Amino acid sequence: MQQQVITDKFGRVLQDLRISVTDRCNFRCRYCMPREIFGKDFAFLPKDHLLSFEEIERLASAFLQLGVKKIRLTGGEPLLRKDIVTLVGKLAKLEGLEDIGLTTNGVLLGKMAAKLKEAGLKRVNISLDAIDDKTFMAINDSHVPTNTVIKSIQQAKEAGLIVKVNMVVKKGMNDHEVLPMAKFFKELGVTLRFIEFMDVGQTNGWDFQHVVTKKELYEMISKEHDLEPVEPAYFGEVAKRYRYKGTDTEVGFITSVSESFCSSCTRARVAADGHFYTCLFAGTGFNLKDIMRAGISDEELKNTIVSRWEKREDRYSDERTEETAKNRKKIEMSYIGG
Ligand code: SAM
Ligand code: SF4
Ligand code: SF4
């Protein structure tokens, strides 16, 4: 298959696609889906508003023809989507796909890891924000202890998946867990990536004061461990990578706030209801589901994606100010997909 190369207004090539497969979650992380907002009465997407597997496959195939090489499934919690293994199997077979991964909170991963790997999944990013139960349970607000996630991490490794662990660090919430997490995952030989707390959505009460920057994190960790930098594996890699000297184990930093990386951002996002977004911090998207259901041809579908990508001027993190962080209308992370 001949893949097209399409670029946006700043010359950024479309290369990665994140697909959110559900806006629902079995956690209520305080910084993402606070229970007082995402409670019993919250209106999640009705089933018929979700993209069907056929629609996801059709969209993925269109994006692959337009130059996408990597797909990541996310949510909400993607493992809550019924028959997700079947979807992974369908996507993994698509022509042009080089890499397929999934981001999960890990609760349901343990028993599904081997099946996901068999279906063609290559990698999983597992979120874990603390190693201490009390802190972790206060964050996930769902009575899930760390051991559940740690067991899943081990099972995913045993299944042959490439595993990375992601920890969002928020001042006063879990910054005291940075060193224990670093030590634990260094010993386990698993890459841990620290993510700066971001101002996604409208509900997480974000403030600059809550951000623990890469500089602060690096200083904390390098006091205890010798680190050496690792070259990026490919253009547009978001994590700044380091290795613990004398080991093969890496630690990374995702510096969306303190050192933004919009100039190399090659990602498109499709939300669970088929809205297409060209930035994590977008206020509006374009509804690809409706045009597919109205009978658009494959060629017209691709042309629609191309025309939106070619108009893309997003560089939210480069331009972030207190004002945009507080007042700009943004889509919730659980809906757009992290
Ligand atoms: N439920 C899955 C999970 O937690 O891995 C996938 C979706 S979740 C929205 C994807 C990632 O976004 C998680 O690692 C989560 O910690 C991160 N995230 C959510 N809200 C965030 C925020 N405000 N700032 C930084 N990362 C955030
Ligand atoms: Fe759910 Fe992931 Fe958001 Fe936590 S971060 S509430 S696990 S979607
Ligand atoms: Fe990409 Fe938008 Fe994030 Fe910048 S702010 S890196 S354009 S998703």
Coordinates of N, CA and C in Angstrom, one line a residue, residues 167 169 174-186 192-195 212-228 240 242-245 249-254:
M167 N 3.2 7.5 35.5 CA 2.7 8.1 36.8 C 2.5 9.6 36.6
V169 N 2.2 13.1 38.2 CA 2.6 13.6 39.5 C 2.0 14.9 39.7
N174 N 0.8 13.1 45.2 CA 1.6 11.9 45.2 C 3.1 12.2 44.9
D175 N 3.5 13.5 45.2 CA 5.0 13.8 44.9 C 5.9 13.0 45.9
H176 N 5.3 12.7 47.1 CA 6.1 11.9 48.0 C 6.3 10.4 47.6
E177 N 5.6 10.0 46.5 CA 5.8 8.7 46.0 C 6.7 8.6 44.8
V178 N 7.3 9.7 44.4 CA 8.2 9.7 43.2 C 9.4 8.8 43.5
L179 N 10.1 8.9 44.6 CA 11.3 8.1 44.8 C 10.9 6.6 45.1
P180 N 9.9 6.3 45.9 CA 9.5 4.9 46.1 C 9.1 4.3 44.7
M181 N 8.5 5.0 43.9 CA 8.1 4.4 42.6 C 9.3 4.2 41.7
A182 N 10.2 5.2 41.7 CA 11.5 5.0 40.9 C 12.2 3.8 41.4
K183 N 12.4 3.6 42.7 CA 13.1 2.5 43.2 C 12.4 1.2 42.8
F184 N 11.1 1.1 43.0 CA 10.4 -0.1 42.8 C 10.6 -0.6 41.3
F185 N 10.4 0.4 40.4 CA 10.4 0.0 39.0 C 11.8 -0.2 38.4
K186 N 12.8 0.5 39.1 CA 14.2 0.2 38.7 C 14.5 -1.3 39.0
L192 N 9.6 3.5 33.9 CA 8.6 4.3 34.5 C 8.7 5.7 33.9
R193 N 7.6 6.3 33.5 CA 7.6 7.6 33.0 C 6.7 8.5 33.9
F194 N 7.3 9.6 34.2 CA 6.6 10.6 35.1 C 5.9 11.6 34.1
I195 N 4.7 11.8 34.4 CA 3.9 12.8 33.5 C 3.6 14.0 34.3
V212 N 4.5 19.3 39.2 CA 5.9 19.1 39.6 C 6.6 18.9 38.2
T213 N 7.6 19.8 38.0 CA 8.2 19.9 36.7 C 9.2 18.8 36.5
K214 N 9.6 18.6 35.3 CA 10.7 17.6 35.0 C 11.9 17.9 35.7
K215 N 12.3 19.2 35.8 CA 13.5 19.6 36.5 C 13.5 19.2 37.9
E216 N 12.3 19.4 38.6 CA 12.2 19.0 40.0 C 12.3 17.5 40.1
L217 N 11.6 16.8 39.2 CA 11.6 15.3 39.3 C 13.0 14.8 39.1
Y218 N 13.7 15.3 38.0 CA 15.0 14.9 37.7 C 15.9 15.1 38.9
E219 N 15.8 16.3 39.5 CA 16.7 16.5 40.7 C 16.5 15.5 41.8
M220 N 15.2 15.3 42.1 CA 14.8 14.3 43.1 C 15.4 13.0 42.9
I221 N 15.3 12.5 41.6 CA 15.7 11.1 41.3 C 17.2 11.0 41.2
S222 N 17.8 12.1 40.6 CA 19.3 11.9 40.4 C 20.1 12.1 41.7
K223 N 19.4 12.5 42.8 CA 20.1 12.6 44.1 C 20.3 11.1 44.6
E224 N 19.4 10.2 44.2 CA 19.5 8.8 44.7 C 20.1 7.9 43.7
H225 N 19.9 8.2 42.4 CA 20.3 7.3 41.3 C 21.1 8.0 40.2
D226 N 22.2 7.4 39.7 CA 22.9 8.0 38.6 C 22.2 7.8 37.3
L227 N 21.9 8.9 36.6 CA 21.1 8.8 35.3 C 22.0 9.2 34.2
E228 N 21.8 8.5 33.0 CA 22.4 9.0 31.8 C 21.4 9.2 30.7
K240 N 11.3 12.4 27.5 CA 12.7 12.6 27.6 C 13.2 11.4 28.4
Y242 N 16.0 8.7 30.1 CA 17.3 8.5 30.8 C 17.4 7.0 31.2
R243 N 18.6 6.6 31.4 CA 18.9 5.2 31.9 C 19.5 5.2 33.2
Y244 N 19.2 4.3 34.1 CA 19.9 4.2 35.4 C 21.3 3.6 35.0
K245 N 22.3 4.3 35.3 CA 23.7 3.9 34.9 C 23.9 2.4 35.4
T249 N 17.6 -0.4 32.5 CA 16.3 0.1 32.8 C 16.2 1.7 32.6
E250 N 15.1 2.1 32.0 CA 15.0 3.5 31.7 C 14.0 4.2 32.6
V251 N 14.1 5.5 32.7 CA 13.1 6.3 33.3 C 12.8 7.5 32.4
G252 N 11.6 7.9 32.2 CA 11.3 9.0 31.3 C 10.5 10.1 31.9
F253 N 10.4 11.2 31.2 CA 9.6 12.4 31.7 C 8.8 12.9 30.6
I254 N 7.5 13.1 30.8 CA 6.7 13.7 29.8 C 6.3 15.1 30.2

